[in-house]
Amino acid sequence: MRSTATFRLGILYAFCLFFLFSFNGFAQVGINTTDPTTVLDVNGALSLRESPIALSLVNGVNTDIDLGLTPYSQYAINSPTASFSIDGISCVGALADGQIVRLVNTTDQLMTIINNNTGGLKIVCPSETNLILPGKNSSVTLQYNKSLGRWTVAAYVKTSKNNNQYAVGTLPILIIVLPLGRI
């Protein structure tokens, strides 16, 4: 009698495991949709949280800045009283491929993102040159690339005050136009 109960329990466990693993391999998550078409399908607005604590950097070079244990998507920089630069970002909790971080300069100081592809967790800038972002509200959006083992500049915004006018720029987008019939 005991072996029959054990056998039935074993069959039940096997069925449950099969059920869990057969659907988990093809999981798609839908938020505000019952028919997701990608791994994560969000029907509505997406909010990325800002760190409740401002990022305190120093004047001069800031090497491998620590963003804390809890990963956020945006950090305000508020401390420098002179020009400052960023030469790498340390791990943010569990560093994930594709992780996105936006740094916003809330000071009036010049912020430089140092192009450095020689060490771990450094930043690779466009054209492999330092990225200079003048003034308040300039920002840089970085994305971690696991295969490179580096942060890459995904986008940036430059603001400059010129006769009370502000100019905003981002990475240029290359558009290739092909003649019809030549693809």
CSV table of C-alpha atoms in Angstrom, one decimal:
chain,number,residue,atom,x,y,z
A,1,MET,CA,0.0,0.0,0.0
A,2,ARG,CA,2.8,2.4,0.9
A,3,SER,CA,4.6,1.8,-2.4
A,4,THR,CA,1.5,2.7,-4.4
A,5,ALA,CA,1.1,6.0,-2.5
A,6,THR,CA,4.8,6.7,-3.1
A,7,PHE,CA,4.5,5.9,-6.8
A,8,ARG,CA,1.4,8.2,-7.1
A,9,LEU,CA,3.2,11.0,-5.3
A,10,GLY,CA,6.2,10.5,-7.6
A,11,ILE,CA,4.0,10.7,-10.7
A,12,LEU,CA,2.4,13.9,-9.3
A,13,TYR,CA,5.8,15.5,-8.7
A,14,ALA,CA,7.0,14.5,-12.2
A,15,PHE,CA,3.8,16.0,-13.7
A,16,CYS,CA,4.2,19.2,-11.8
A,17,LEU,CA,7.8,19.6,-12.8
A,18,PHE,CA,7.0,18.9,-16.4
A,19,PHE,CA,4.2,21.4,-16.3
A,20,LEU,CA,6.4,24.1,-14.8
A,21,PHE,CA,9.4,23.7,-17.0
A,22,SER,CA,7.4,23.2,-20.3
A,23,PHE,CA,5.8,26.7,-20.0
A,24,ASN,CA,8.7,28.5,-18.3
A,25,GLY,CA,11.0,28.0,-21.3
A,26,PHE,CA,8.6,30.1,-23.6
A,27,ALA,CA,7.4,32.6,-21.0
A,28,GLN,CA,6.2,36.0,-22.2
A,29,VAL,CA,5.1,38.6,-19.6
A,30,GLY,CA,2.4,41.0,-20.5
A,31,ILE,CA,1.7,44.1,-18.4
A,32,ASN,CA,-1.8,45.5,-19.2
A,33,THR,CA,-2.1,43.0,-22.1
A,34,THR,CA,-3.4,39.5,-22.2
A,35,ASP,CA,-1.6,38.7,-25.5
A,36,PRO,CA,2.2,39.6,-25.1
A,37,THR,CA,4.2,39.4,-28.4
A,38,THR,CA,7.7,39.7,-26.9
A,39,VAL,CA,9.4,38.6,-23.7
A,40,LEU,CA,8.2,41.8,-22.0
A,41,ASP,CA,5.3,43.5,-23.5
A,42,VAL,CA,4.1,46.7,-21.8
A,43,ASN,CA,0.9,48.3,-22.9
A,44,GLY,CA,1.1,51.7,-21.3
A,45,ALA,CA,3.7,54.0,-19.8
A,46,LEU,CA,7.0,52.8,-18.4
A,47,SER,CA,8.6,54.5,-15.4
A,48,LEU,CA,12.3,54.2,-14.6
A,49,ARG,CA,13.0,55.3,-11.0
A,50,GLU,CA,15.5,58.0,-9.9
A,51,SER,CA,17.8,57.4,-7.0
A,52,PRO,CA,16.4,59.2,-3.9
A,53,ILE,CA,19.9,60.1,-2.9
A,54,ALA,CA,21.9,62.5,-5.2
A,55,LEU,CA,25.2,61.2,-6.5
A,56,SER,CA,28.0,63.1,-4.7
A,57,LEU,CA,31.1,63.4,-6.9
A,58,VAL,CA,34.2,65.5,-6.4
A,59,ASN,CA,36.0,68.1,-8.5
A,60,GLY,CA,38.4,66.5,-10.9
A,61,VAL,CA,38.5,62.8,-11.9
A,62,ASN,CA,35.9,60.4,-10.3
A,63,THR,CA,37.2,56.9,-11.0
A,64,ASP,CA,34.8,53.9,-10.9
A,65,ILE,CA,32.0,55.8,-9.2
A,66,ASP,CA,29.8,53.7,-6.9
A,67,LEU,CA,26.0,54.0,-7.6
A,68,GLY,CA,25.1,52.0,-4.5
A,69,LEU,CA,23.6,48.5,-3.9
A,70,THR,CA,20.1,49.3,-5.2
A,71,PRO,CA,20.1,49.8,-9.0
A,72,TYR,CA,18.2,52.9,-10.2
A,73,SER,CA,17.9,54.1,-13.7
A,74,GLN,CA,18.6,57.8,-13.1
A,75,TYR,CA,21.0,59.7,-10.8
A,76,ALA,CA,21.3,63.4,-10.2
A,77,ILE,CA,24.8,64.8,-9.7
A,78,ASN,CA,24.9,67.7,-7.3
A,79,SER,CA,28.2,68.1,-5.5
A,80,PRO,CA,31.1,69.4,-7.7
A,81,THR,CA,31.9,73.1,-7.5
A,82,ALA,CA,34.4,72.9,-10.4
A,83,SER,CA,34.8,70.9,-13.6
A,84,PHE,CA,34.6,67.1,-13.0
A,85,SER,CA,34.9,63.9,-15.0
A,86,ILE,CA,33.7,60.3,-14.8
A,87,ASP,CA,36.1,57.5,-15.5
A,88,GLY,CA,34.0,54.3,-15.0
A,89,ILE,CA,31.1,53.1,-13.0
A,90,SER,CA,31.3,50.3,-10.5
A,91,CYS,CA,28.8,47.4,-10.3
A,92,VAL,CA,25.3,48.5,-9.5
A,93,GLY,CA,23.9,45.5,-7.5
A,94,ALA,CA,23.9,42.6,-9.9
A,95,LEU,CA,25.3,44.1,-13.1
A,96,ALA,CA,23.1,43.0,-16.0
A,97,ASP,CA,23.8,43.0,-19.8
A,98,GLY,CA,21.8,45.9,-21.2
A,99,GLN,CA,21.4,47.8,-17.9
A,100,ILE,CA,20.7,51.5,-18.5
A,101,VAL,CA,21.8,54.3,-16.3
A,102,ARG,CA,21.2,58.1,-16.9
A,103,LEU,CA,23.4,60.6,-15.1
A,104,VAL,CA,22.1,64.2,-14.9
A,105,ASN,CA,24.4,67.1,-14.1
A,106,THR,CA,22.5,69.4,-11.8
A,107,THR,CA,25.5,71.7,-11.3
A,108,ASP,CA,26.7,74.6,-13.5
A,109,GLN,CA,30.0,72.7,-13.9
A,110,LEU,CA,31.5,71.1,-17.0
A,111,MET,CA,31.0,67.3,-16.9
A,112,THR,CA,33.4,65.1,-18.9
A,113,ILE,CA,32.8,61.4,-19.6
A,114,ILE,CA,36.3,59.9,-20.1
A,115,ASN,CA,36.6,57.4,-23.0
A,116,ASN,CA,38.5,54.5,-21.5
A,117,ASN,CA,38.4,51.1,-23.1
A,118,THR,CA,41.4,49.7,-21.3
A,119,GLY,CA,39.9,48.4,-18.0
A,120,GLY,CA,36.8,46.8,-16.6
A,121,LEU,CA,33.6,48.8,-16.1
A,122,LYS,CA,35.0,51.8,-18.0
A,123,ILE,CA,33.1,53.9,-20.5
A,124,VAL,CA,33.4,53.8,-24.3
A,125,CYS,CA,32.4,57.1,-25.9
A,126,PRO,CA,31.4,58.0,-29.5
A,127,SER,CA,34.4,58.4,-31.8
A,128,GLU,CA,36.5,57.1,-28.9
A,129,THR,CA,37.1,60.6,-27.6
A,130,ASN,CA,36.1,62.1,-24.3
A,131,LEU,CA,32.5,63.4,-24.2
A,132,ILE,CA,32.3,67.0,-22.8
A,133,LEU,CA,28.9,68.1,-21.5
A,134,PRO,CA,28.7,71.7,-20.4
A,135,GLY,CA,26.3,73.1,-18.0
A,136,LYS,CA,23.3,72.4,-15.9
A,137,ASN,CA,20.9,69.7,-17.0
A,138,SER,CA,23.4,68.1,-19.4
A,139,SER,CA,23.0,64.3,-19.2
A,140,VAL,CA,24.5,61.1,-20.5
A,141,THR,CA,22.7,57.7,-20.8
A,142,LEU,CA,24.9,54.7,-20.5
A,143,GLN,CA,24.2,51.1,-21.3
A,144,TYR,CA,26.2,48.2,-20.0
A,145,ASN,CA,27.5,45.8,-22.7
A,146,LYS,CA,28.4,42.4,-21.2
A,147,SER,CA,30.4,41.2,-24.3
A,148,LEU,CA,32.6,44.3,-24.1
A,149,GLY,CA,32.7,44.4,-20.3
A,150,ARG,CA,32.2,48.2,-20.6
A,151,TRP,CA,29.5,50.9,-20.4
A,152,THR,CA,28.7,52.5,-23.8
A,153,VAL,CA,27.2,55.9,-24.4
A,154,ALA,CA,23.7,55.3,-25.7
A,155,ALA,CA,22.7,59.0,-25.8
A,156,TYR,CA,23.6,62.4,-24.4
A,157,VAL,CA,22.1,65.8,-24.1
A,158,LYS,CA,24.3,68.9,-24.2
A,159,THR,CA,22.9,72.2,-22.9
A,160,SER,CA,24.6,75.5,-23.4
A,161,LYS,CA,23.5,78.9,-22.3
A,162,ASN,CA,24.0,81.5,-25.0
A,163,ASN,CA,22.0,84.7,-24.6
A,164,ASN,CA,19.4,82.9,-22.6
A,165,GLN,CA,19.0,80.2,-25.4
A,166,TYR,CA,19.7,76.5,-24.8
A,167,ALA,CA,20.8,74.1,-27.5
A,168,VAL,CA,20.1,70.4,-27.1
A,169,GLY,CA,21.9,67.7,-29.0
A,170,THR,CA,22.0,63.9,-29.0
A,171,LEU,CA,24.0,61.3,-30.9
A,172,PRO,CA,23.7,61.7,-34.6
A,173,ILE,CA,21.5,59.1,-36.4
A,174,LEU,CA,22.9,57.7,-39.6
A,175,ILE,CA,20.3,57.3,-42.3
A,176,ILE,CA,21.2,55.4,-45.4
A,177,VAL,CA,19.0,56.1,-48.5
A,178,LEU,CA,19.3,53.4,-51.2
A,179,PRO,CA,17.9,53.9,-54.7
A,180,LEU,CA,14.7,51.9,-55.4
A,181,GLY,CA,15.3,48.5,-56.7
A,182,ARG,CA,18.9,48.2,-55.3
A,183,ILE,CA,18.6,46.4,-52.0
